[in-house]
C-alpha positions as a printed Julia matrix, in Angstrom:
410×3 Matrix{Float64}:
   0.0     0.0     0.0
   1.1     3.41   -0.72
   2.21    5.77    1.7
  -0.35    8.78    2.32
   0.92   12.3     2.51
  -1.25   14.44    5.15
  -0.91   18.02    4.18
  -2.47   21.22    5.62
  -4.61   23.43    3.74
  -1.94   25.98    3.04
  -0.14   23.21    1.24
   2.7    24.56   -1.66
   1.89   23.99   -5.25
   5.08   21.93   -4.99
   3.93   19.73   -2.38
   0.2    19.53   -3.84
   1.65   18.66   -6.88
   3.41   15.43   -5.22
   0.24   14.73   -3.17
  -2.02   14.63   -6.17
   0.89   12.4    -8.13
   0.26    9.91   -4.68
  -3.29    9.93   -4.81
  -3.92    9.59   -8.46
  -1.66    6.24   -7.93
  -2.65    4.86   -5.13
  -6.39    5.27   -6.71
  -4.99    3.71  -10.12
  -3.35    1.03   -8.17
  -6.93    0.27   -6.54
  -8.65    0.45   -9.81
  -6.76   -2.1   -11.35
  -6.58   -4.29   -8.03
 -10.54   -4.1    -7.92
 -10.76   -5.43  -11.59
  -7.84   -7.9   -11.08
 -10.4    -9.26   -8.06
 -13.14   -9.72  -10.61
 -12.15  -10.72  -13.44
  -9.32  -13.48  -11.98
 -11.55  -16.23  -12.38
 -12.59  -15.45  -16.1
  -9.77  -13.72  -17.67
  -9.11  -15.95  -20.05
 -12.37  -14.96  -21.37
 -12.49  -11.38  -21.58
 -10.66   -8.18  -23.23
 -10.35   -5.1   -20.57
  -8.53   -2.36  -21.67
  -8.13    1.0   -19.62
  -7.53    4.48  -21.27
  -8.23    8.54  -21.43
  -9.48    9.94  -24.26
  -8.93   13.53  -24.76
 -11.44   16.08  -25.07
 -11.41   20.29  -24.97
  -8.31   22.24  -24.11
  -8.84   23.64  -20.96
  -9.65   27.68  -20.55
  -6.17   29.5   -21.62
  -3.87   26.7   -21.91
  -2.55   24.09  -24.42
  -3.52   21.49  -22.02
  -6.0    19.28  -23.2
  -8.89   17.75  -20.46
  -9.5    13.46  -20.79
 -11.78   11.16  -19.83
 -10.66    8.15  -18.17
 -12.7     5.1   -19.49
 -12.42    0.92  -19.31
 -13.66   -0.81  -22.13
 -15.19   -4.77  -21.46
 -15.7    -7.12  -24.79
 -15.78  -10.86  -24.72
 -12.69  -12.78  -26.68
 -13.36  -14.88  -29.49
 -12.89  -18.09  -27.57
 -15.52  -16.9   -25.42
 -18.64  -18.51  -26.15
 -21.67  -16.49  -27.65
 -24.45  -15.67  -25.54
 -27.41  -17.77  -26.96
 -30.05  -14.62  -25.92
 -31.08  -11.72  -28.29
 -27.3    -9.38  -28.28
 -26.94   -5.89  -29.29
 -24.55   -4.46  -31.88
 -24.67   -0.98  -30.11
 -22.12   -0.81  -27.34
 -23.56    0.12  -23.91
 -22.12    2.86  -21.88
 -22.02    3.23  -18.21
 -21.75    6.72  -16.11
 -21.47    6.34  -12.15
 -22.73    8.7    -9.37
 -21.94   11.81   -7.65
 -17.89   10.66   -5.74
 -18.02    7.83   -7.54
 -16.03    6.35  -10.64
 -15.62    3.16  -12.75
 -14.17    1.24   -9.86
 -17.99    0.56   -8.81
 -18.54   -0.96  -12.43
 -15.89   -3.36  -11.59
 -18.34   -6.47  -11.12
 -20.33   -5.5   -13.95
 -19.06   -4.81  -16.63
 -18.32   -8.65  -17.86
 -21.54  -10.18  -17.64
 -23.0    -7.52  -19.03
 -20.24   -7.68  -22.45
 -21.69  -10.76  -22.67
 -24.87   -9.33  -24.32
 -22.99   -6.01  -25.93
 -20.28   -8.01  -27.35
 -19.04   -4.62  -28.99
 -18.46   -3.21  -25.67
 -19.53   -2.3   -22.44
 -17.43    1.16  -21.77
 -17.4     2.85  -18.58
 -16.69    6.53  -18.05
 -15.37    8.94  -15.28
 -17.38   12.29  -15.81
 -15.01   15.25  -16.2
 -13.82   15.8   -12.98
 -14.44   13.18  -10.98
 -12.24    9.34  -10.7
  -9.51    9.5   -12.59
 -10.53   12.1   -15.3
  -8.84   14.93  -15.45
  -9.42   17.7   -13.06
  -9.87   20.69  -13.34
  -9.54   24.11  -10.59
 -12.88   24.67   -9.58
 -15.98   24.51  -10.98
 -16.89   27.0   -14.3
 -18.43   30.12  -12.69
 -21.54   31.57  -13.03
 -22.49   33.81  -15.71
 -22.65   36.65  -14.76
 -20.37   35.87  -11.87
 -22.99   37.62   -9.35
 -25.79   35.5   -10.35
 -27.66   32.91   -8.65
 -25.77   28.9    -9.29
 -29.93   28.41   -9.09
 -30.94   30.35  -12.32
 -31.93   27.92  -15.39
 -29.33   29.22  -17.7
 -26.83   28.51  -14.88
 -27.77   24.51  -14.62
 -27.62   24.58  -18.64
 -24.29   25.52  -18.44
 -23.21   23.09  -15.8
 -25.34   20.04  -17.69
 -23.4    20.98  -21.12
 -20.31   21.3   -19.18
 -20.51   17.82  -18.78
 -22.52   16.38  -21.26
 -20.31   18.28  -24.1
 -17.46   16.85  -22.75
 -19.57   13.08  -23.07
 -20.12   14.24  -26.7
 -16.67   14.61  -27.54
 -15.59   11.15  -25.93
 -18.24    9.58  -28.16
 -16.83   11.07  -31.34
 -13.05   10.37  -30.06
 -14.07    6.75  -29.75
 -16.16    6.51  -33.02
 -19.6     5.2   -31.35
 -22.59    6.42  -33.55
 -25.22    5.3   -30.74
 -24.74    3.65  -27.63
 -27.41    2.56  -25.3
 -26.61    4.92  -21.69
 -27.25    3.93  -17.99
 -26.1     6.27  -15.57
 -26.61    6.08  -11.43
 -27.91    8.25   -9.6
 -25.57   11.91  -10.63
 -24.95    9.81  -13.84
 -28.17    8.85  -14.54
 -29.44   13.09  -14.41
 -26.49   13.69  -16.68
 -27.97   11.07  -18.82
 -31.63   12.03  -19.15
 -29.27   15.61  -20.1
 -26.9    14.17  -22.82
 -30.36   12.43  -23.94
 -31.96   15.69  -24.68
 -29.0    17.7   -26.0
 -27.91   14.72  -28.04
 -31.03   12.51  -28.64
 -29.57   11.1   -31.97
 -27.09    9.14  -30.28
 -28.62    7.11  -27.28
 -30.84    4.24  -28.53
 -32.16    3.03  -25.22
 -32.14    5.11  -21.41
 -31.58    2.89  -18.3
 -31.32    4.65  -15.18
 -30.02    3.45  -12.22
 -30.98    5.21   -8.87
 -31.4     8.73  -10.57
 -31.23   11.77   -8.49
 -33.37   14.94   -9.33
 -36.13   13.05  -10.56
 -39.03   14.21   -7.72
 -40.65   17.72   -7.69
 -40.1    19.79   -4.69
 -43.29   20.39   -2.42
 -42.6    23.51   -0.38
 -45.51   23.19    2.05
 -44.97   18.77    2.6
 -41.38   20.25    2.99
 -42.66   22.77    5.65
 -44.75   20.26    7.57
 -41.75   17.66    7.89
 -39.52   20.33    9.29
 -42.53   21.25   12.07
 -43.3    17.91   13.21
 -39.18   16.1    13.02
 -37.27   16.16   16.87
 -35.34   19.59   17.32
 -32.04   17.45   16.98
 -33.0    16.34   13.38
 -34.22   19.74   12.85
 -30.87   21.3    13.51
 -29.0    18.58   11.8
 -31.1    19.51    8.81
 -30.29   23.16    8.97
 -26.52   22.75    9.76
 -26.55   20.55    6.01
 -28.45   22.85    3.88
 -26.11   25.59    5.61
 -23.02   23.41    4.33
 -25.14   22.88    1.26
 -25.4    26.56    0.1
 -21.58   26.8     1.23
 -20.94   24.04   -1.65
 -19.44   22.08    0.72
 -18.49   18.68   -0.24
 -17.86   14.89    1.53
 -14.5    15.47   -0.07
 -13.82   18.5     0.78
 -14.46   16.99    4.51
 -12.06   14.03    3.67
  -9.76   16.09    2.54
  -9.09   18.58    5.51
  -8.43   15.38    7.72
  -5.34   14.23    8.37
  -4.43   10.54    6.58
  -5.29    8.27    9.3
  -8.34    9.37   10.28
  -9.54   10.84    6.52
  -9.09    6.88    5.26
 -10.84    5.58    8.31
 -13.71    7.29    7.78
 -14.0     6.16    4.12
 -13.08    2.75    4.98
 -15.54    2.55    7.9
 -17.85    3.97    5.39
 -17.25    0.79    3.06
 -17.01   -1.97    5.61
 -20.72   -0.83    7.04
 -22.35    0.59    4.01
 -21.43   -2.29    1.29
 -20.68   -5.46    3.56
 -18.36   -6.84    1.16
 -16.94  -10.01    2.47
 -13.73  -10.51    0.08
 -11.16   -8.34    2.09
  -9.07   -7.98   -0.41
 -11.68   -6.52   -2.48
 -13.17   -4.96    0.58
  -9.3    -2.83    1.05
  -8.56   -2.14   -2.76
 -12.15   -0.19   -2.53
 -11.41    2.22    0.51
  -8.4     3.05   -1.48
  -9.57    3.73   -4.28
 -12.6     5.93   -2.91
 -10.03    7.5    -0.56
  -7.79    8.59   -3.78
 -10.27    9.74   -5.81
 -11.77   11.47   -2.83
  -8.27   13.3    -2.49
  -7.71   14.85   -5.71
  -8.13   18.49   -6.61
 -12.26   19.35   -6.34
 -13.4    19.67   -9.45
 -16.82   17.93  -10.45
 -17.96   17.66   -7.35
 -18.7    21.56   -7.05
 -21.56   21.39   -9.76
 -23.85   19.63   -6.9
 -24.94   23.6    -6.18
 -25.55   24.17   -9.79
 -27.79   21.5   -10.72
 -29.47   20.3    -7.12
 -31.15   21.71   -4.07
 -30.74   20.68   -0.45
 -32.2    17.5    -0.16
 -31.23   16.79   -3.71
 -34.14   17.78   -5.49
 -33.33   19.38   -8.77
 -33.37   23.23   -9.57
 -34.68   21.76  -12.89
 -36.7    18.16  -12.11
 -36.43   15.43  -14.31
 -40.17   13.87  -13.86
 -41.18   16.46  -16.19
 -37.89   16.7   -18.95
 -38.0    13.01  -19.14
 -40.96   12.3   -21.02
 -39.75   14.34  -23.79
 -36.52   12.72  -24.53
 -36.3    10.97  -27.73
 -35.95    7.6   -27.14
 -38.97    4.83  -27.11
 -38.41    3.99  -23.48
 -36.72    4.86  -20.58
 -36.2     2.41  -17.4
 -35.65    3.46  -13.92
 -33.67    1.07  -11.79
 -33.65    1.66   -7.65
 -32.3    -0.66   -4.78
 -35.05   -1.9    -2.83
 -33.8     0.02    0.38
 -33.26    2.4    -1.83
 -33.12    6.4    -0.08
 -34.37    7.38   -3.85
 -37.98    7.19   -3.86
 -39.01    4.89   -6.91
 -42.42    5.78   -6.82
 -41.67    9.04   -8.89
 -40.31    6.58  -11.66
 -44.25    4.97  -10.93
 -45.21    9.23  -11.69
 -43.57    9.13  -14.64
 -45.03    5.8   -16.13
 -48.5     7.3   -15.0
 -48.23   10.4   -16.58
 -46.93    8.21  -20.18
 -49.62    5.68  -19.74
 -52.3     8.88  -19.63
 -50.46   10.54  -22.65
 -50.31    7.01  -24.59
 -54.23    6.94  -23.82
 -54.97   10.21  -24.92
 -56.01   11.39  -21.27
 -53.81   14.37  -20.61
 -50.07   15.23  -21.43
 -50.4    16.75  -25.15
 -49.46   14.22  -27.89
 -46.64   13.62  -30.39
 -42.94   12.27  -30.37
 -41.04   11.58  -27.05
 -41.01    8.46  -24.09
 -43.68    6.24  -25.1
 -43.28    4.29  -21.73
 -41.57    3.54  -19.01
 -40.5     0.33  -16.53
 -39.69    0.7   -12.44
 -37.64   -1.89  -11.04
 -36.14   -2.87   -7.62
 -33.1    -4.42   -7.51
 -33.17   -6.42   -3.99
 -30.92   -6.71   -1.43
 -29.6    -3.65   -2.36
 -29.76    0.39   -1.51
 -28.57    3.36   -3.47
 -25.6     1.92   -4.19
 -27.34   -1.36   -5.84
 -24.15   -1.58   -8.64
 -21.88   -2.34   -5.47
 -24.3    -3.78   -3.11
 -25.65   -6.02   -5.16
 -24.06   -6.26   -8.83
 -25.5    -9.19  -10.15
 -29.09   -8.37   -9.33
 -28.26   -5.04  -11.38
 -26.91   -6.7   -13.86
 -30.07   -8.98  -14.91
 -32.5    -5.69  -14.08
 -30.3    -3.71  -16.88
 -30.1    -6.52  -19.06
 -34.54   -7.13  -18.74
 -34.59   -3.8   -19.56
 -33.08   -3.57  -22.38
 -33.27   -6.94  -24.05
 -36.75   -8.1   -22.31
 -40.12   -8.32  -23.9
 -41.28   -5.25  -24.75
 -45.09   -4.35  -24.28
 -47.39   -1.18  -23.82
 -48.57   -3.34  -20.06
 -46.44   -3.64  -16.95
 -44.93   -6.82  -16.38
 -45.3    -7.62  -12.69
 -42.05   -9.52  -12.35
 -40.8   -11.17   -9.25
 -37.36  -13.0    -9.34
 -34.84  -13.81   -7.43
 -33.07  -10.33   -8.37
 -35.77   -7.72   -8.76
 -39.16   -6.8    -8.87
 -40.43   -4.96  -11.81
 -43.08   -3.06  -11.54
C-alpha cells in the first residue's frame, strides 16, 4: 500500500503537486486491483482495456482535459451468448464521488450481451478524469448557481465533454445507464444529443421528484429539534458548496481513510477483504484529488437533492422509445416518482392528458433487492439482470409484474 501524505490546507503547489501524483496512484493502483479481483476467475475470457481519451483544451492553456474510461468485450474463444445481443455498445456513467471502480463487477456479464463493448466513463472531474480548478463560474459571476441558464451551463459542461468522448471513440449510438448523478447527466446528454442514445436505463437517478414547499414545511414542524438542527446545519453546508471530499480532505491521513473505509465496511458489507481494502483506497484517492466535479452539486441540485430543474417532467420528452428506472429496494431514492412518470406516459399514450406527439412512449420501475442506493456495489449481479430485462426483455405497452430472485419490476 502506498504511503499517504497528510498536508495542511496551506499546502505549496510543490507539495500539492506530489500529493495529487500519490493519490492519483494509489487510486490507479486500486482500480486495477478491484478489476484484477473480478475478473481473476474469467480472464481468459475477456478483453479489458483502460484508457483517457482527450477532449477540450482547458480555458487558456494548451492542455487538453481526458476522460478516463475501461472498455469490457468478450474474446473470441468466449462462447456467444445464446439470448437476443446488441450491436450498439452500452455505456455506463457512475454517481456523484463515484467512478468506474464501482462498475468493476459488472461490466463482464454484461459484455456478454454487448459483445461490442460495455465502456465505462469517469465524468469530467471526478475518478480518474482529469481535473480541473474549480468549478466554471456563473455567468454573470454575481448570479444565482440556481438560475436555469446557470444549470444549462453546468449540464453541457458535462454532457459536451460526453459528446466529444463519443466522437473520439467513433460510437454512432450507444445505449446509456447512468446512477444516480450519472443517470441526471444522462436524461441531459439524452436531450442535447437525442440522436445518439438508442435506449435510457437509469439506475438510482437523483433529481427526478418535484419539490413540495408546504410537505417540505410540515416535515420540518413535526421532526425532533435534533434532526431539525442537523437539517439546517446541512443545507447551511449545502449553500456553502461544501463537499464529503472537501471533509475528507481537511483530515489528516489516518483518520480521513478511516472514515472512508468505515464507510465501506458498514455501508457495502463486502466479504472478500481484499476486495473490501482495494475499494477504501480507491474511494479514498479519488476522494483526495483536486475538487473539481464535485462543485456542480450547487448548480444542478437543491438541499435535499431535489433538482433546480426536475427530471419527472424533462423526461418524457426525450427521444428515445423507453426509458427504465432502476432503484435498490432500500433504496433512499424514492421509486415511486419513476411509478409518476409511467402514470403520466400511460395517460399521454391513452390520450387522457399530457399533449401528444414524439417523445417516451413508456416507461418500466424496477427494484433491484438486497440492495440500496448503491445497488451496482451492493448487489451487482441483481443489477446486472435488471439492466439486461430492460433492455433486451419483452417489450409491451402493459407492466410486467415480475418477481425474481433479483428484482421486482413493476
Amino acid at each position: 500500500m502506498l504511503k499517504f501524505l497528510s498536508l495542511p490546507f496551506s499546502s505549496s503547489p510543490a507539495q500539492l503537486a506530489v500529493s495529487n501524483s500519490e493519490f492519483r496512484q494509489l487510486a490507479s493502483t486500486a482500480e486495477q486491483n478491484l478489476y484484477n479481483i473480478a475478473f481473476q476467475p474469467i480472464s481468459d475470457l475477456y478483453t479489458l482495456s483502460f484508457f483517457d481519451t482527450e477532449t477540450t483544451k482547458f480555458d487558456d492553456t494548451d492542455k487538453l482535459k481526458f476522460l478516463h474510461t475501461v472498455k469490457c468485450t468478450p474474446k473470441p474463444q468466449k462462447p456467444s451468448s445464446p439470448l437476443p445481443t446488441s450491436k450498439i455498445p452500452l455505456v455506463l456513467l457512475h454517481g456523484y464521488g463515484n467512478g468506474i471502480g464501482y462498475f468493476s463487477r459488472m461490466v463482464a456479464p454484461l459484455s456478454d450481451r454487448f459483445p461490442s463493448g460495455v465502456f465505462a466513463v469517469d465524468l469530467p472531474g471526478f475518478g480518474l478524469s482529469s481535473r480541473f480548478q474549480g468549478f466554471p463560474p456563473t455567468s454573470p459571476p454575481s448570479s444565482s448557481p440556481s438560475t436555469v441558464s446557470n444549470v444549462k451551463a453546468a449540464e453541457d459542461y458535462f454532457v459536451d465533454e460526453l459528446e466529444v468522448w463519443r466522437e473520439k471513440n467513433k460510437i454512432p449510438k450507444m445505449v446509456l445507464c447512468g446512477h444516480s448523478l450519472g443517470g441526471y447527466l444522462s436524461v441531459a446528454y439524452c436531450e442535447k444529443y437525442p440522436d445518439r442514445v438508442d435506449k435510457l436505463v437509469l439506475l438510482s437517478p437523483v433529481g427526478v421528484p418535484e419539490l413540495d414547499p408546504e410537505e417540505e414545511e410540515k416535515k420540518m414542524k413535526t421532526m425532533s429539534w435534533k434532526f431539525f438542527l442537523a437539517i439546517k446545519t446541512f443545507r447551511r453546508l449545502w449553500n456553502m458548496n461544501v463537499t464529503p471530499m472537501q471533509v475528507i480532505r481537511g483530515m489528516g491521513e489516518e483518520r480521513g481513510r478511516g472514515i472512508v473505509g468505515g464507510y465501506v465496511g458498514r455501508r457495502l458489507k463486502i466479504d472478500c477483504v481484499e476486495e473490501r481494502e482495494a475499494l477504501t483506497d480507491y474511494s479514498y484517492g479519488i476522494s483526495m484529488l483536486p475538487g473539481a466535479g464535485e462543485f456542480s452539486l450547487q448548480r444542478l441540485l437543491q438541499a435535499g437533492a431535489y433538482a433546480i430543474v426536475p427530471l419527472k417532467s424533462r423526461i418524457p420528452k426525450c427521444e428515445v422509445e423507453e426509458v427504465n428506472f432502476i432503484y435498490g429496494e432500500r433504496d433512499w431514492m424514492d421509486y415511486t416518482w419513476g411509478l409518476k412518470v409511467r402514470e403520466f406516459l400511460t395517460a399521454k399514450r391513452e390520450g387522457k392528458g399530457g399533449g401528444g406527439g414524439g417523445g417516451v412512449k413508456n416507461a418500466n420501475v424496477y427494484r433491484v433487492k438486497e440492495a440500496g442506493h448503491l445497488l451496482v456495489l451492493e448487489n451487482p449481479r441483481g443489477t446486472v439482470e435488471a439492466i439486461l430485462d430492460s433492455v433486451f426483455g419483452k417489450r409491451t405497452d402493459t407492466v410486467g409484474g415480475t418477481d425474481n430472485e433479483f428484482y421486482n419490476k413493476f
